[in-house]
Amino acid sequence: MYFPYLYGRRSELLALRAIVPEFDIRETVVPIFEPVKADSGDLRRGMRALGEAEVKTIIVTNPAQGEFKASRGNPAASVPTWRASIGAEFSEFPSNIPGFLCRPEIRIADITAFLNRYPDREVALIYWSPRLTNAELRSLVAERRIQFHVNLHDSLSADQRRILPTRKAVDITDRFNSQIRNADYGEPEFFSDKHLTFQADSIGFGDFSVIGSTFSAGGGPAHAVAIHAVYKDPAAGTLWVEHFISDDTDIEIGTTAEKFLQAARKLVRAAGRRRAEFGNNEALRGYSEDVTANTSPGLMANKRRQIHHHVAANHLILTGAL
């Protein structure tokens, strides 16, 4: 199974909502959202759409990034208040799975409190350099209602990783080579071969799509527009990412809409020539329609489509359709 790790932003939630009517991902994709926005409106709508489709979806219930991260002069949003706002989506849809991020400051007592908060239902634990003893980890593995044990960033020691049961273990790492500027992306890069190897010691694998693991609020005008699209190498079966960059890369030259179309034309040409590598999905068709109509849907739609294509490609690979 494929576990995309996302931050619950509107573009990401819209991408998953768009995939649901296109593909049956119930047996192939388990999205994980670590929310960064205190306004839970988009998240609730996403949880409801995925819940109605019976897609297992993990929501981190102790977020600490974005608006949930305190800084000097900027108090963190209230996690308990936010958590209460999504309580109905947990109650109504059993496929929405409460998750708990076990960061270094988390102790076994905190995890026990989380388990007590959601009695009689499946939950997920996500480990990010946790300071747990082997005995404590074994006690958690013995808890039957923990459906997934997620090893984030390969942060568990080899000894502790071996403790996780294969039928519940998931490994998630950042496989995207992020650049500071869109103009700095170059030739296609190897992305992953986990879809070929994960079954040896886990039930699934994951990544941070083509947005990377470092959370950034973003914003500001675009010097260059980039479209990052994964494709399957026809010989090795591995996953690669190709970067389609606008010709104009100076903020003083061209508009964002013009830059988007420059990048989109390159993607559409490549995907059209190499359908067996890129596959076919609604996101790719949307880029093609924009190029034909010579219109730009905006940068948020561009982000949404990149995530849509990425998740769709992993689904198609796992089902053997790509």
XYZ file of C-alpha atoms in Angstrom:
322
model
C 0.000 0.000 0.000
C 1.080 3.571 -0.658
C 1.004 6.156 2.174
C 1.410 9.758 0.919
C 2.354 12.070 3.815
C 0.742 15.482 3.369
C -0.013 18.598 5.412
C -3.760 18.946 4.966
C -3.583 22.034 2.789
C -6.388 22.779 0.368
C -4.479 21.710 -2.769
C -3.627 18.351 -1.176
C -7.137 17.673 0.077
C -8.645 18.642 -3.280
C -6.202 16.274 -5.010
C -7.346 13.313 -2.918
C -10.992 14.270 -3.272
C -10.556 14.351 -7.056
C -8.926 10.920 -7.143
C -11.773 9.183 -5.298
C -14.286 9.245 -8.194
C -11.547 8.423 -10.716
C -9.929 5.374 -9.095
C -10.878 2.870 -6.411
C -7.945 3.428 -4.057
C -9.341 1.615 -1.006
C -6.823 -1.228 -1.282
C -3.839 0.784 -2.518
C -3.654 4.245 -0.894
C -3.782 5.380 2.750
C -3.260 9.164 2.930
C -1.684 10.624 6.068
C -2.445 14.255 6.908
C -0.456 16.202 9.481
C -2.560 19.398 9.504
C -0.918 22.811 9.609
C -4.087 24.951 9.532
C -6.272 25.612 12.572
C -9.279 26.270 10.336
C -10.522 22.727 9.843
C -13.100 23.427 7.130
C -11.095 22.010 4.221
C -9.902 19.084 6.322
C -13.429 18.191 7.425
C -14.643 18.226 3.838
C -11.714 16.044 2.812
C -12.276 13.602 5.677
C -15.946 13.393 4.768
C -15.279 12.748 1.064
C -12.666 10.100 1.809
C -14.810 8.643 4.563
C -17.823 8.295 2.268
C -15.567 6.471 -0.206
C -14.316 4.220 2.640
C -10.694 5.187 2.006
C -8.574 4.644 5.097
C -7.134 8.033 6.025
C -4.829 8.823 8.942
C -5.155 12.237 10.613
C -2.388 13.293 13.000
C -4.232 14.468 16.119
C -1.261 16.205 17.768
C 0.010 18.520 14.987
C 2.862 20.894 15.844
C 3.758 22.625 12.567
C 2.347 25.642 10.770
C -0.291 27.365 12.880
C 0.163 24.760 15.612
C 3.798 25.741 16.165
C 4.399 28.464 18.713
C 7.007 31.132 18.048
C 7.998 34.404 19.658
C 5.000 36.702 19.577
C 2.885 34.086 17.801
C 1.123 31.626 20.109
C 0.233 28.226 18.713
C -3.340 27.423 17.768
C -5.177 25.314 20.315
C -4.811 21.643 19.410
C -7.661 20.480 21.699
C -10.061 23.013 20.149
C -9.026 22.028 16.631
C -9.241 18.328 17.498
C -12.788 18.775 18.802
C -13.774 20.427 15.505
C -13.069 17.206 13.569
C -14.622 14.870 16.115
C -17.767 14.307 14.059
C -15.746 13.131 11.034
C -13.990 10.559 13.218
C -17.249 9.416 14.778
C -19.210 9.105 11.546
C -16.556 7.469 9.364
C -14.617 4.498 10.790
C -12.139 4.699 7.886
C -10.842 8.004 9.294
C -8.055 6.800 11.596
C -6.739 8.939 14.472
C -2.961 9.136 14.322
C -0.389 10.194 16.901
C 3.020 11.605 16.008
C 5.627 10.243 18.432
C 8.228 13.008 18.379
C 11.329 13.045 20.641
C 9.511 14.909 23.433
C 6.663 12.384 23.519
C 6.673 9.814 26.306
C 4.837 6.518 26.726
C 2.332 8.257 29.035
C 1.397 10.628 26.195
C 0.787 7.701 23.862
C -1.311 5.973 26.511
C -3.420 9.141 26.857
C -3.920 9.163 23.086
C -5.045 5.528 23.104
C -7.472 6.291 25.928
C -8.853 9.244 23.968
C -9.945 6.928 21.146
C -11.111 3.706 22.815
C -12.517 0.830 20.796
C -11.267 1.982 17.409
C -8.293 1.513 15.111
C -5.495 4.051 15.428
C -2.017 4.658 13.981
C 1.296 5.598 15.558
C 3.857 7.587 13.601
C 7.414 7.457 14.913
C 9.744 10.414 14.361
C 12.871 9.830 16.468
C 10.839 8.687 19.480
C 12.576 8.282 22.825
C 10.953 4.944 23.577
C 12.653 1.923 25.044
C 12.482 -1.390 23.225
C 10.210 -2.691 25.959
C 7.844 0.254 25.520
C 7.765 -0.238 21.756
C 7.011 -3.941 22.201
C 4.111 -3.044 24.488
C 2.695 -0.814 21.773
C 3.107 -3.512 19.132
C 1.075 -5.815 21.398
C -1.823 -3.320 21.305
C -4.016 -4.924 18.657
C -6.026 -1.848 17.689
C -2.919 0.016 16.517
C -3.393 -0.761 12.843
C -0.294 0.967 11.463
C 3.164 1.619 12.884
C 4.740 4.270 10.662
C 8.516 4.731 10.630
C 8.926 8.345 9.502
C 12.228 9.463 7.935
C 13.782 6.069 8.814
C 14.127 7.532 12.324
C 13.784 4.253 14.221
C 16.982 2.378 14.977
C 17.495 -0.856 13.080
C 16.822 -2.756 16.289
C 13.517 -0.997 16.910
C 12.480 -1.202 13.262
C 12.769 -4.995 13.529
C 10.272 -4.946 16.390
C 7.504 -3.621 14.128
C 5.293 -6.389 12.706
C 5.483 -6.709 8.925
C 1.701 -6.733 8.549
C 1.461 -3.270 10.184
C 4.799 -1.569 9.430
C 5.123 1.384 7.036
C 8.306 3.238 6.042
C 8.032 6.838 4.842
C 10.981 8.923 3.657
C 11.370 12.159 1.726
C 12.450 11.093 -1.762
C 12.137 14.485 -3.446
C 15.333 16.446 -4.051
C 14.005 19.925 -3.319
C 15.692 23.010 -4.746
C 15.464 26.551 -3.403
C 14.494 27.942 -6.823
C 12.298 26.295 -9.439
C 14.820 27.345 -12.062
C 17.443 25.106 -10.410
C 15.714 21.826 -11.276
C 17.417 19.963 -14.092
C 17.412 16.473 -15.557
C 15.097 13.635 -14.483
C 16.064 12.088 -11.137
C 15.611 8.675 -9.563
C 12.732 8.822 -7.109
C 12.038 5.401 -5.633
C 11.979 1.642 -6.015
C 10.097 0.948 -2.778
C 7.071 -0.348 -4.682
C 9.305 -3.209 -5.795
C 10.768 -4.084 -2.376
C 8.448 -2.994 0.445
C 6.676 -6.322 0.895
C 9.791 -7.933 2.377
C 9.312 -6.220 5.749
C 6.256 -3.959 5.632
C 2.668 -3.565 4.540
C 3.350 -0.283 2.796
C 5.666 2.552 1.858
C 5.296 6.283 1.535
C 6.828 9.611 0.623
C 6.060 13.315 0.705
C 4.952 13.359 -2.927
C 6.775 15.966 -5.015
C 6.463 18.729 -2.424
C 9.070 17.445 0.038
C 8.904 17.052 3.804
C 9.917 20.586 4.799
C 6.770 22.542 5.539
C 6.696 26.026 4.025
C 3.784 28.449 4.014
C 4.801 29.518 0.500
C 3.558 32.650 -1.203
C 5.049 35.403 -3.300
C 5.366 35.821 -7.067
C 6.859 33.050 -9.174
C 10.249 33.575 -10.785
C 9.727 30.291 -12.632
C 6.896 27.763 -12.718
C 7.706 24.083 -12.261
C 5.707 20.915 -12.764
C 7.194 17.794 -11.190
C 5.800 14.538 -12.559
C 6.799 10.974 -11.735
C 7.041 8.279 -14.381
C 7.915 4.595 -14.442
C 11.162 3.566 -16.085
C 10.085 0.961 -18.659
C 13.223 -1.147 -18.294
C 13.881 -1.247 -14.531
C 10.356 -0.555 -13.294
C 11.676 2.131 -10.940
C 10.010 5.476 -10.340
C 11.662 8.666 -11.597
C 10.657 12.316 -11.418
C 10.937 14.701 -14.350
C 10.968 18.473 -13.905
C 9.176 20.649 -16.431
C 10.309 24.251 -15.965
C 9.076 27.406 -17.657
C 11.391 29.020 -20.203
C 11.066 32.344 -18.386
C 12.782 32.192 -14.988
C 13.134 35.885 -14.148
C 10.519 37.615 -12.021
C 10.669 40.640 -14.306
C 9.963 38.609 -17.445
C 6.563 37.175 -18.320
C 3.474 36.518 -16.224
C 2.789 33.559 -13.969
C 0.104 32.357 -16.389
C 2.547 32.476 -19.314
C 5.165 30.614 -17.290
C 2.647 27.951 -16.312
C 1.742 27.318 -19.939
C 5.413 27.081 -20.923
C 5.935 24.333 -18.349
C 2.605 22.627 -19.087
C 3.361 22.370 -22.807
C 6.573 20.496 -22.010
C 4.750 18.064 -19.718
C 1.930 17.470 -22.180
C 4.395 16.702 -24.988
C 6.351 14.258 -22.813
C 3.297 12.511 -21.352
C 1.719 12.258 -24.797
C 4.778 10.567 -26.278
C 5.391 8.298 -23.273
C 1.969 7.210 -22.076
C 3.284 3.840 -20.906
C 5.606 5.708 -18.515
C 3.362 8.492 -17.185
C 0.043 6.681 -17.350
C -3.239 8.484 -17.755
C -5.270 10.358 -15.163
C -7.476 13.402 -14.728
C -4.551 15.615 -13.694
C -2.639 14.968 -16.923
C -5.808 15.501 -18.940
C -6.317 18.817 -17.138
C -2.868 20.025 -18.193
C -3.632 19.009 -21.772
C -6.925 20.908 -21.728
C -5.178 24.035 -20.419
C -2.593 23.882 -23.184
C -5.291 23.432 -25.823
C -7.327 26.325 -24.430
C -4.196 28.416 -23.733
C -5.396 29.137 -20.186
C -3.831 28.905 -16.724
C -5.794 27.528 -13.721
C -3.468 29.144 -11.173
C -0.608 27.875 -9.042
C -2.785 26.136 -6.444
C -4.388 24.048 -9.178
C -0.913 23.275 -10.500
C 0.087 21.974 -7.056
C -3.137 19.983 -6.769
C -2.561 18.308 -10.126
C 1.028 17.365 -9.301
C -0.141 15.606 -6.133
C -3.069 14.034 -7.998
C -0.757 12.607 -10.639
C 1.719 11.383 -8.042
C -0.860 9.487 -5.998
C -2.584 8.178 -9.132
C 0.720 6.906 -10.551
C 1.469 4.971 -7.363
C -2.038 3.497 -7.392
C -1.676 2.422 -11.026
C 1.739 0.874 -10.331
C 0.423 -1.121 -7.363
C -2.524 -2.406 -9.393
C -0.296 -3.317 -12.336
C -1.973 -0.817 -14.655
C 1.260 1.149 -15.092
